[in-house]
Amino acid sequence: MATEKSKILVIGGTGNIGKFMVEGSAKAGNPTFALVREASLSDTVKGKTVQGFKDLGVTIIHGDLEDHESLVKAIKQVDVVISTVGRIRLLDQTKIISAIKEAGNVKRFLPSEFGTDPDKTSVVEPANTLVFAAKREIRRAVEAEGIPYTYIVNNCFAGFYVSSLVQFEPRLTSPPRDKVTIFGDGNAKVVFNKEEDIAAYVIRAVDDPRTLNKTLYINPPKNTLSMNEMVTLWENKIGKSLDKTHISEEQVLENIKAYPDPVPANILLSINHSVFVKGDQTNFIIDPDFGVEATELYPDVKYTSVEDYLSQFA
Amino acid sequence: MATEKSKILVIGGTGNIGKFMVEGSAKAGNPTFALVREASLSDTVKGKTVQGFKDLGVTIIHGDLEDHESLVKAIKQVDVVISTVGRIRLLDQTKIISAIKEAGNVKRFLPSEFGTDPDKTSVVEPANTLVFAAKREIRRAVEAEGIPYTYIVNNCFAGFYVSSLVQFEPRLTSPPRDKVTIFGDGNAKVVFNKEEDIAAYVIRAVDDPRTLNKTLYINPPKNTLSMNEMVTLWENKIGKSLDKTHISEEQVLENIKAYPDPVPANILLSINHSVFVKGDQTNFIIDPDFGVEATELYPDVKYTSVEDYLSQFA
């Protein structure tokens, strides 16, 4: 292990997970840097978080994933980069990867993971496509670029899963005292970790040669429990038995499919930006190595022109 | 080209895009098969679609991506597999890939694409993570398995983009007659295709050696238009000029970020299924080749047990 404390940059530090990493790093005595967007400073909640960081001696760097130069400059100041960007920004981490390559000094990169292992999960849709595919793509990009990494698999956050006793409809903020709904038979073993503990392990791992190019699983034996076991722990604490309803796997799968899934407005708008602002459909040459054009191949197909299509409405 | 018409299986045939493929295939005289889930048959709209397929002579096969054997059996009957599964099932196509490998007879696979080229797009989040990453992952899986493929890049659907003249808030079903909002300067060139035309090109391409292991771009010259040009076509048709408001790229990007993005209930529930029913956090061995466990590496860290964590609520 390094005798001097590694300098750590957290990207996404004002988010739910990032906050714990910044605080954990600063409290462990590591010189700590947080990349913060201008927009976050004008946000009341995030502004308060940033003030808390400053009180802990954290260096705030104003920057953005979109601003390559500021990113490279921030990265050049540190040894370790921890990304905690949110779900819908996962693939923007390719910009961090590019900046790390250019900076050339980073000894360890921790991409944003902080859940179940994306290479080991059997998760069904929609989460496989909407969450885990991006995490896998970033893992493969990190490996392809030869960037030294550690993947953090902390499994379930206690603040989300233990506080609620896994009751989400509606989501409880403290465990129920009368009844509880249990997924399946409730015997699958699950891992729960308190947010501050996760940060403590992460900060230990960032300059540990034993975690280089490895996945760090945070699986404390005492916290590897089935849902049934967790419910029993709670029942013992309150000295009362809860009414239990089991929801079968078949029913869980049906419920997932029953949720409506319209294209969210923000997805549609980002596609429109790509198409109507950037011109992504037409701004490249169709090289015969990879592509062919349909109207050239099949000139006899009579297609409907936009002009004719519009006629039906005129 | 084949002298006998290729036999075509459409997976996802009751969906928005799939319907056109099934109908296009049947109308072109190809022996056509549609894999339909039991659940689709009890759905009124989809039930009607399936009846329409039968009227066209389409063979309905009852099956499901989850049922590997039925999938292999269906695939063994055909030469070509066209997948039109929806956005949130994109990665489930790995099950189609496995079945195609096992069946061993498929001459061409068309994974579900039907939009902008995912390898060429500069799309910003959230659509990059939530749509295009999955399409890229499936492309790479198809290539890694050596399955003969054609990727279909049809760019914009006319029924969605031309009918609305790209007005989505609220979404119009016919072009506006008074005012129109234009993305950016409105000069980026975009490609629009009518759904039936797309199907016609696709059915031509499925057994064409010129499209083997290539991307088929459907870019008709007459339909490669900027938004400004499309608006002008419409103005000429109705003999009236529209009031135009341009929305700057900066504003588009700000609007994308301004949309709320809570974790949708169906994503959360599919994660819960993986964790609490399948036990994905604990059902594999942490092999030292890829992983290490935190409490073993750092036994001095005093972590909070679930039991202690629950005490705060008791």
XYZ file of C-alpha atoms in Angstrom:
628
model
C 0.000 0.000 0.000
C 1.087 3.564 -0.673
C 2.773 5.245 2.278
C 1.425 8.618 1.192
C -2.346 8.840 0.925
C -3.597 8.677 -2.637
C -5.217 11.772 -4.068
C -8.810 10.953 -4.998
C -11.152 12.638 -7.471
C -14.863 11.844 -7.229
C -16.952 12.517 -10.344
C -20.631 12.656 -9.469
C -19.868 13.581 -5.863
C -23.086 15.486 -5.201
C -25.222 12.429 -5.997
C -26.636 9.873 -3.572
C -23.630 7.555 -3.670
C -20.985 10.138 -4.493
C -21.540 12.097 -1.294
C -20.519 9.093 0.798
C -17.401 8.550 -1.294
C -16.291 12.196 -0.996
C -16.903 12.235 2.753
C -15.314 8.816 3.248
C -12.239 9.870 1.310
C -11.844 13.162 3.170
C -12.405 11.557 6.575
C -9.819 8.873 5.784
C -7.309 11.675 5.283
C -6.936 11.361 1.518
C -6.519 14.613 -0.394
C -9.996 14.698 -1.938
C -11.308 16.475 -5.020
C -14.886 16.683 -6.249
C -15.778 17.602 -9.816
C -18.926 19.721 -9.585
C -21.009 21.174 -12.378
C -22.020 24.837 -12.292
C -25.639 23.728 -12.299
C -25.128 21.787 -9.062
C -23.988 24.934 -7.246
C -27.231 26.773 -7.919
C -29.215 23.726 -6.741
C -30.145 24.269 -3.070
C -29.652 20.682 -1.925
C -26.462 20.140 -3.901
C -25.186 23.594 -2.894
C -25.462 22.523 0.752
C -23.658 19.271 -0.042
C -20.835 21.220 -1.695
C -20.560 23.497 1.359
C -20.282 20.366 3.516
C -17.464 19.114 1.281
C -15.597 22.410 1.684
C -15.969 22.172 5.463
C -14.236 18.785 5.261
C -11.345 20.300 3.300
C -12.402 18.878 -0.063
C -11.144 20.742 -3.132
C -14.055 21.630 -5.408
C -13.226 21.611 -9.111
C -15.734 23.202 -11.449
C -16.116 21.100 -14.533
C -18.279 18.870 -16.593
C -17.960 15.571 -18.452
C -18.699 17.507 -21.626
C -15.641 19.725 -21.130
C -12.748 17.436 -22.033
C -9.983 19.910 -21.149
C -11.314 20.661 -17.681
C -11.714 16.938 -17.107
C -8.136 16.123 -18.132
C -6.871 18.981 -15.961
C -8.818 17.705 -12.945
C -7.637 14.140 -13.472
C -3.992 15.178 -13.772
C -4.091 16.364 -10.157
C -4.966 12.960 -8.663
C -3.985 9.300 -8.446
C -7.442 7.755 -8.291
C -10.700 8.538 -10.088
C -13.981 7.320 -8.556
C -17.022 7.766 -10.774
C -20.448 7.809 -9.145
C -22.413 9.160 -12.092
C -26.092 8.285 -12.111
C -27.934 5.603 -14.024
C -28.711 7.657 -17.102
C -25.155 9.003 -17.432
C -23.381 5.648 -17.268
C -22.154 5.668 -20.853
C -20.932 9.245 -20.528
C -18.108 7.576 -18.629
C -16.441 6.947 -22.006
C -15.540 10.650 -21.678
C -13.810 9.919 -18.360
C -11.995 7.007 -19.988
C -10.736 9.268 -22.803
C -9.602 11.893 -20.314
C -7.814 9.279 -18.177
C -6.013 7.988 -21.281
C -4.924 11.506 -22.186
C -3.908 12.440 -18.632
C -1.840 9.264 -18.389
C -1.219 9.453 -14.633
C -4.171 7.609 -13.103
C -3.240 4.585 -10.975
C -6.806 3.354 -10.458
C -10.243 4.008 -11.928
C -13.473 2.944 -10.264
C -16.340 3.256 -12.740
C -19.845 3.839 -11.413
C -21.218 0.461 -10.318
C -22.291 0.178 -6.682
C -24.831 -2.589 -7.043
C -25.071 -6.211 -8.131
C -22.289 -7.518 -10.398
C -23.394 -6.719 -13.981
C -21.341 -9.645 -15.339
C -23.001 -12.117 -12.970
C -26.619 -11.042 -12.889
C -29.534 -12.937 -14.372
C -31.674 -9.802 -14.167
C -34.693 -9.737 -16.472
C -35.807 -6.787 -18.560
C -36.143 -3.890 -18.424
C -33.223 -3.469 -15.987
C -30.850 -5.586 -18.052
C -31.057 -3.254 -21.032
C -31.652 -0.076 -19.069
C -28.967 -0.416 -16.391
C -26.642 -3.389 -16.634
C -25.794 -3.233 -20.354
C -24.229 0.178 -19.835
C -22.200 -1.008 -16.854
C -20.912 -3.954 -18.882
C -20.068 -1.723 -21.844
C -18.039 0.575 -19.583
C -16.219 -2.402 -17.995
C -15.243 -3.659 -21.444
C -14.094 -0.178 -22.518
C -11.944 0.191 -19.383
C -10.365 -3.212 -20.004
C -9.815 -2.535 -23.712
C -7.987 0.701 -22.885
C -5.790 -1.032 -20.311
C -6.774 1.392 -17.547
C -6.044 0.010 -14.042
C -9.419 -0.549 -12.408
C -11.344 -1.861 -9.439
C -15.035 -2.685 -9.823
C -17.060 -2.203 -6.648
C -19.888 -4.665 -6.059
C -21.524 -3.551 -2.835
C -24.850 -5.201 -3.599
C -27.791 -3.596 -1.686
C -27.628 -0.209 0.023
C -28.961 -0.481 3.566
C -30.492 2.995 3.406
C -32.669 1.869 0.548
C -33.307 -1.809 1.207
C -33.014 -2.327 4.965
C -34.803 0.890 5.976
C -37.732 -0.132 3.802
C -37.477 -3.844 4.563
C -37.753 -4.096 0.743
C -41.272 -2.584 0.738
C -41.559 -0.241 -2.233
C -45.232 0.121 -3.124
C -45.372 2.592 -1.528
C -41.764 2.846 -0.478
C -41.397 2.750 3.283
C -38.710 4.769 5.046
C -38.790 2.629 8.175
C -39.566 -1.093 8.423
C -43.256 -2.066 8.669
C -44.731 -3.132 12.023
C -47.793 -5.039 10.851
C -47.292 -6.801 7.527
C -44.583 -7.462 4.995
C -44.546 -8.686 1.399
C -41.781 -11.179 0.626
C -40.402 -11.883 -2.824
C -40.619 -15.572 -3.759
C -39.941 -17.971 -0.931
C -37.727 -15.384 0.737
C -34.765 -17.744 0.991
C -32.390 -16.240 -1.602
C -29.297 -14.853 0.106
C -28.830 -11.120 -0.357
C -26.098 -8.719 0.771
C -26.873 -5.406 2.510
C -24.325 -2.672 3.258
C -24.561 0.655 5.008
C -23.489 3.522 2.752
C -20.686 4.752 5.054
C -19.291 1.206 5.309
C -19.207 0.901 1.531
C -17.231 4.129 1.341
C -14.795 2.888 4.013
C -14.051 -0.288 2.042
C -13.777 1.622 -1.233
C -11.249 4.085 0.159
C -9.184 1.184 1.527
C -9.256 -0.540 -1.844
C -8.277 2.344 -4.158
C -4.539 1.909 -3.708
C -4.409 -1.709 -2.584
C -2.448 -3.886 -5.046
C -4.695 -6.839 -4.111
C -7.699 -5.106 -5.674
C -5.915 -4.039 -8.884
C -7.916 -5.106 -11.953
C -10.287 -7.037 -9.727
C -13.850 -6.792 -8.586
C -14.158 -5.941 -4.900
C -17.201 -7.695 -3.468
C -18.405 -6.212 -0.193
C -20.099 -9.294 1.240
C -19.914 -9.142 5.033
C -20.906 -12.542 6.420
C -23.242 -10.998 9.021
C -24.973 -9.013 6.298
C -25.468 -11.867 3.893
C -29.025 -12.705 4.761
C -32.176 -13.950 3.151
C -35.207 -11.703 3.234
C -36.776 -14.132 5.682
C -33.773 -13.835 7.972
C -33.855 -10.037 7.801
C -37.557 -10.012 8.642
C -36.897 -12.312 11.597
C -34.168 -9.966 12.863
C -36.681 -7.136 12.744
C -39.428 -9.152 14.392
C -37.065 -9.997 17.246
C -36.251 -6.331 17.659
C -39.847 -5.192 17.936
C -40.970 -8.336 19.787
C -43.783 -8.919 17.353
C -44.531 -11.170 14.421
C -45.477 -9.608 11.078
C -48.185 -10.881 8.739
C -46.316 -12.264 5.731
C -47.509 -12.386 2.148
C -45.340 -14.206 -0.360
C -45.439 -13.062 -3.952
C -44.511 -15.871 -6.334
C -41.780 -15.526 -8.942
C -44.407 -15.909 -11.690
C -46.383 -13.035 -10.189
C -43.267 -10.861 -9.907
C -42.490 -11.469 -13.584
C -46.076 -10.702 -14.560
C -46.050 -7.496 -12.524
C -42.874 -6.343 -14.274
C -44.489 -6.837 -17.670
C -47.715 -5.156 -16.536
C -46.035 -1.789 -15.901
C -46.573 0.590 -18.771
C -43.437 1.509 -20.675
C -43.937 4.580 -22.842
C -40.781 6.096 -24.282
C -39.830 8.629 -21.599
C -39.738 12.233 -22.805
C -36.069 12.630 -21.996
C -35.122 9.614 -24.129
C -37.179 10.915 -27.033
C -35.683 14.375 -26.742
C -32.114 13.109 -26.683
C -32.822 11.061 -29.809
C -34.293 14.154 -31.440
C -31.166 16.103 -30.562
C -29.005 13.457 -32.231
C -31.175 13.342 -35.329
C -32.387 16.908 -35.798
C -29.530 18.930 -34.371
C -26.469 16.765 -34.957
C -27.672 15.186 -38.202
C -26.459 11.740 -37.101
C -28.435 9.959 -39.809
C -26.566 11.586 -42.651
C -23.246 12.906 -41.355
C -21.147 9.881 -42.339
C -20.218 8.138 -45.564
C -21.700 4.681 -46.126
C -18.472 2.803 -46.708
C -18.970 -0.431 -48.730
C -16.911 -2.190 -46.066
C -19.828 -1.987 -43.670
C -22.850 -0.677 -45.481
C -25.082 -0.612 -48.522
C -27.950 1.722 -49.430
C -31.390 0.299 -50.099
C -32.715 2.522 -52.892
C -29.496 1.904 -54.829
C -29.776 -1.881 -54.402
C -33.497 -2.029 -55.151
C -34.293 0.805 -57.570
C -37.546 -0.915 -58.587
C -39.111 -0.501 -55.155
C -41.530 2.419 -55.379
C -41.112 4.203 -52.102
C -43.365 6.924 -50.744
C -41.714 10.318 -50.754
C -42.136 12.613 -47.774
C -43.899 15.014 -50.077
C -46.458 12.379 -51.074
C -46.787 11.209 -47.489
C -47.702 14.713 -46.385
C -50.490 14.850 -48.980
C -52.757 12.672 -46.852
C -52.939 15.465 -44.279
C -53.280 18.494 -46.588
C -30.623 -14.345 -54.836
C -32.514 -17.440 -53.797
C -34.838 -18.797 -56.443
C -37.166 -20.141 -53.791
C -38.559 -17.561 -51.397
C -36.851 -17.631 -48.025
C -38.889 -18.697 -45.037
C -39.043 -15.832 -42.547
C -39.726 -15.862 -38.803
C -40.593 -12.555 -37.137
C -40.065 -12.355 -33.377
C -41.983 -9.422 -31.907
C -44.444 -9.459 -34.789
C -47.390 -8.011 -32.875
C -45.459 -4.833 -32.034
C -45.451 -1.510 -33.898
C -42.602 -2.391 -36.236
C -43.094 -6.149 -36.300
C -46.565 -5.941 -37.798
C -45.195 -4.271 -40.922
C -42.485 -6.902 -41.264
C -44.938 -9.804 -40.960
C -47.327 -8.236 -43.447
C -44.524 -7.221 -45.824
C -43.089 -10.717 -45.758
C -46.453 -12.420 -46.362
C -47.399 -9.997 -49.132
C -44.039 -10.555 -50.851
C -44.929 -14.256 -50.989
C -42.409 -15.490 -48.442
C -43.564 -18.335 -46.200
C -43.987 -16.267 -43.020
C -44.002 -17.289 -39.366
C -44.742 -15.127 -36.334
C -43.697 -16.114 -32.833
C -46.506 -14.949 -30.569
C -46.739 -15.138 -26.797
C -49.843 -16.548 -25.140
C -50.328 -13.189 -23.414
C -50.560 -11.438 -26.785
C -53.480 -13.609 -27.829
C -55.627 -12.500 -24.909
C -54.760 -8.847 -25.628
C -57.588 -7.356 -27.727
C -55.422 -5.219 -30.004
C -52.765 -7.882 -30.475
C -55.408 -10.572 -30.877
C -56.802 -8.610 -33.815
C -53.337 -8.270 -35.283
C -52.809 -12.029 -35.002
C -56.134 -12.662 -36.764
C -54.968 -10.350 -39.560
C -51.763 -12.379 -39.839
C -53.748 -15.606 -40.164
C -55.854 -14.029 -42.894
C -52.621 -13.361 -44.799
C -51.592 -17.003 -44.470
C -49.012 -16.400 -41.772
C -48.163 -19.383 -39.552
C -48.561 -18.437 -35.890
C -46.143 -20.170 -33.555
C -46.864 -19.984 -29.851
C -43.702 -19.383 -27.938
C -41.650 -17.066 -25.860
C -38.051 -15.891 -25.667
C -37.918 -17.480 -22.217
C -38.742 -20.909 -23.628
C -35.498 -21.977 -25.290
C -36.824 -25.226 -26.762
C -39.843 -23.646 -28.422
C -37.578 -20.944 -29.789
C -35.101 -23.431 -31.292
C -37.977 -25.409 -32.774
C -39.477 -22.292 -34.372
C -36.118 -21.187 -35.758
C -35.410 -24.614 -37.262
C -38.387 -24.149 -39.578
C -37.045 -21.014 -41.292
C -34.133 -19.483 -43.178
C -34.315 -15.950 -41.828
C -35.033 -14.534 -38.364
C -36.190 -10.930 -38.057
C -36.343 -9.602 -34.511
C -38.516 -6.587 -33.810
C -38.553 -6.818 -30.026
C -39.210 -3.549 -28.217
C -36.810 -1.175 -26.557
C -36.862 -2.754 -23.134
C -36.381 -6.288 -24.459
C -33.372 -5.570 -26.635
C -30.900 -7.589 -24.575
C -33.275 -10.535 -24.400
C -32.107 -11.067 -27.975
C -29.122 -12.945 -26.543
C -31.696 -15.731 -26.142
C -32.428 -15.570 -29.865
C -28.703 -15.667 -30.579
C -28.319 -18.815 -28.437
C -31.257 -20.469 -30.147
C -29.915 -19.579 -33.612
C -26.537 -21.090 -32.666
C -28.220 -24.263 -31.493
C -30.569 -24.510 -34.477
C -27.612 -24.078 -36.849
C -29.696 -23.505 -39.994
C -30.271 -19.752 -40.069
C -28.937 -17.981 -43.143
C -29.606 -14.456 -41.928
C -30.466 -12.742 -38.650
C -31.805 -9.194 -38.435
C -31.641 -7.994 -34.832
C -34.083 -5.343 -33.675
C -32.712 -1.983 -34.787
C -34.979 0.082 -37.038
C -33.646 3.518 -36.211
C -30.425 5.541 -36.355
C -27.174 3.565 -36.630
C -26.115 2.821 -33.027
C -22.458 2.619 -34.072
C -22.573 6.036 -35.719
C -24.705 8.109 -33.387
C -23.488 10.958 -31.186
C -26.697 10.744 -29.144
C -26.509 12.236 -25.662
C -27.904 10.678 -22.509
C -30.247 9.227 -21.522
C -30.893 7.548 -24.892
C -27.303 6.423 -25.319
C -27.410 4.294 -22.191
C -31.086 3.421 -22.379
C -31.396 2.448 -26.050
C -28.218 2.423 -28.108
C -25.909 0.580 -25.699
C -28.154 -2.466 -25.915
C -28.249 -2.356 -29.720
C -24.457 -2.169 -29.814
C -24.130 -5.030 -27.335
C -26.363 -7.218 -29.489
C -24.440 -6.309 -32.664
C -21.181 -7.325 -30.982
C -22.720 -10.584 -29.727
C -24.011 -11.454 -33.217
C -20.585 -10.791 -34.716
C -18.760 -12.726 -31.979
C -20.955 -15.759 -32.639
C -20.369 -15.571 -36.390
C -24.081 -15.460 -37.161
C -24.812 -14.108 -40.678
C -26.554 -10.757 -40.185
C -27.975 -7.658 -41.773
C -28.467 -4.539 -39.651
C -31.367 -2.362 -40.779
C -30.903 1.388 -40.398
C -34.155 2.922 -41.570
C -33.697 6.148 -39.615
C -37.030 7.963 -38.913
C -40.452 6.341 -39.230
C -42.753 8.579 -41.267
C -45.763 7.593 -39.182
C -44.087 9.003 -36.118
C -41.976 11.874 -37.437
C -43.637 13.114 -40.619
C -47.226 12.832 -39.353
C -46.267 14.948 -36.363
C -43.863 17.217 -38.252
C -41.606 16.401 -35.275
C -43.968 18.112 -32.795
C -44.101 16.023 -29.631
C -45.189 18.261 -26.765
C -47.972 17.391 -27.116
C -47.459 14.872 -29.890
C -49.412 15.801 -32.978
C -50.955 13.144 -35.209
C -51.184 15.430 -38.215
C -48.864 18.309 -39.145
C -49.596 21.714 -37.545
C -51.248 24.471 -39.575
C -50.277 27.525 -37.561
C -46.902 27.194 -35.881
C -44.000 24.807 -35.699
C -41.020 24.394 -33.371
C -37.758 23.585 -35.138
C -34.756 21.944 -33.499
C -31.595 24.022 -33.828
C -31.191 25.802 -37.140
C -33.274 23.117 -38.854
C -30.618 22.403 -41.471
C -29.393 18.949 -40.355
C -30.281 16.356 -42.985
C -32.607 13.630 -41.716
C -34.051 10.505 -43.344
C -37.762 9.629 -43.199
C -39.295 6.345 -44.360
C -42.823 5.050 -44.492
C -43.276 1.864 -42.475
C -44.481 -0.238 -45.424
C -41.522 0.904 -47.530
C -39.113 -0.123 -44.805
C -40.669 -3.583 -44.764
C -40.404 -3.836 -48.569
C -36.666 -3.092 -48.492
C -36.117 -5.427 -45.558
C -37.803 -8.360 -47.269
C -35.724 -7.752 -50.394
C -32.549 -7.688 -48.334
C -32.992 -10.834 -46.212
C -31.590 -13.209 -48.823
C -29.523 -10.805 -50.881
C -25.804 -11.701 -50.815
C -24.971 -7.996 -51.180
C -26.420 -7.281 -47.733
C -24.739 -10.219 -45.973
C -22.918 -9.035 -42.842
C -23.603 -5.450 -43.796
C -25.728 -2.592 -42.575
C -28.570 -1.754 -44.927
C -29.187 1.987 -44.845
C -32.588 2.996 -46.185
C -31.743 6.541 -47.286
C -33.962 7.468 -50.257
C -32.593 10.669 -51.803
C -36.039 12.261 -51.968
C -36.575 11.518 -48.296
C -33.273 12.868 -47.084
C -34.426 16.285 -46.000
C -33.719 18.876 -43.381
C -36.513 19.807 -41.004
C -36.678 23.180 -42.746
C -37.133 21.461 -46.110
C -39.859 19.208 -44.724
C -41.692 22.200 -43.253
C -41.452 23.993 -46.612
C -42.929 20.941 -48.373
C -45.848 21.088 -45.964
C -46.283 24.852 -46.312
C -46.434 24.459 -50.077
C -49.098 21.792 -49.679
C -51.380 23.873 -47.503
C -50.528 27.128 -49.257
C -49.701 28.853 -46.002
C -46.618 29.848 -44.077
C -46.191 28.601 -40.490
C -44.878 30.654 -37.587
C -41.479 29.183 -36.789
C -39.782 29.044 -33.428
C -36.236 27.720 -33.323
C -35.054 26.027 -30.177
C -31.287 26.291 -29.756
C -29.074 23.260 -29.208
C -28.167 24.594 -25.745
C -31.853 24.827 -24.870
C -32.506 21.282 -26.165
C -29.674 19.945 -23.990
C -30.973 21.869 -20.976
C -34.483 20.555 -21.541
C -33.207 16.979 -21.643
C -31.495 17.439 -18.285
C -34.546 19.167 -16.809
C -36.784 16.105 -17.194
C -37.111 14.190 -13.953
C -35.619 10.734 -13.974
C -36.818 8.627 -11.077
C -36.027 4.919 -11.300
C -39.093 3.546 -13.100
C -41.032 0.956 -11.119
C -40.469 -1.750 -13.713
C -36.691 -1.321 -13.548
C -36.748 -1.479 -9.763
C -38.941 -4.559 -9.771
C -36.752 -6.426 -12.247
C -33.726 -5.662 -10.080
C -35.627 -6.935 -7.050
C -36.453 -10.129 -8.916
C -32.777 -10.677 -9.684
C -31.713 -9.968 -6.122
C -34.520 -11.354 -3.984
C -35.813 -14.220 -6.090
C -32.777 -15.379 -8.032
C -30.192 -14.548 -5.371
C -27.823 -13.058 -7.949
C -25.669 -11.390 -5.319
C -24.618 -14.643 -3.724
C -25.137 -17.468 -6.211
C -21.589 -17.539 -7.602
C -18.137 -18.200 -6.210
C -15.789 -15.224 -5.976
C -12.909 -16.660 -7.950
C -9.548 -14.999 -7.121
C -9.005 -14.621 -10.865
C -11.552 -11.845 -10.969
C -12.588 -10.963 -7.444
C -11.708 -10.333 -3.834
C -13.973 -9.905 -0.803
C -13.766 -6.724 1.258
C -14.306 -7.959 4.818
C -11.596 -10.568 4.260
C -9.133 -7.973 2.950
C -9.935 -5.371 5.596
C -10.953 -7.239 8.760
C -10.260 -4.140 10.880
C -13.090 -2.149 9.289
C -15.983 -2.159 11.737
C -19.005 -2.501 9.539
C -22.594 -2.036 10.622
C -24.508 -5.293 10.724
C -28.058 -5.391 9.405
C -29.150 -6.252 12.906
C -27.548 -3.113 14.318
C -28.829 -1.034 11.420
C -32.381 -2.100 12.185
C -32.008 -0.944 15.792
C -32.409 2.714 14.803
C -36.006 1.984 13.807
C -37.053 -0.305 16.688
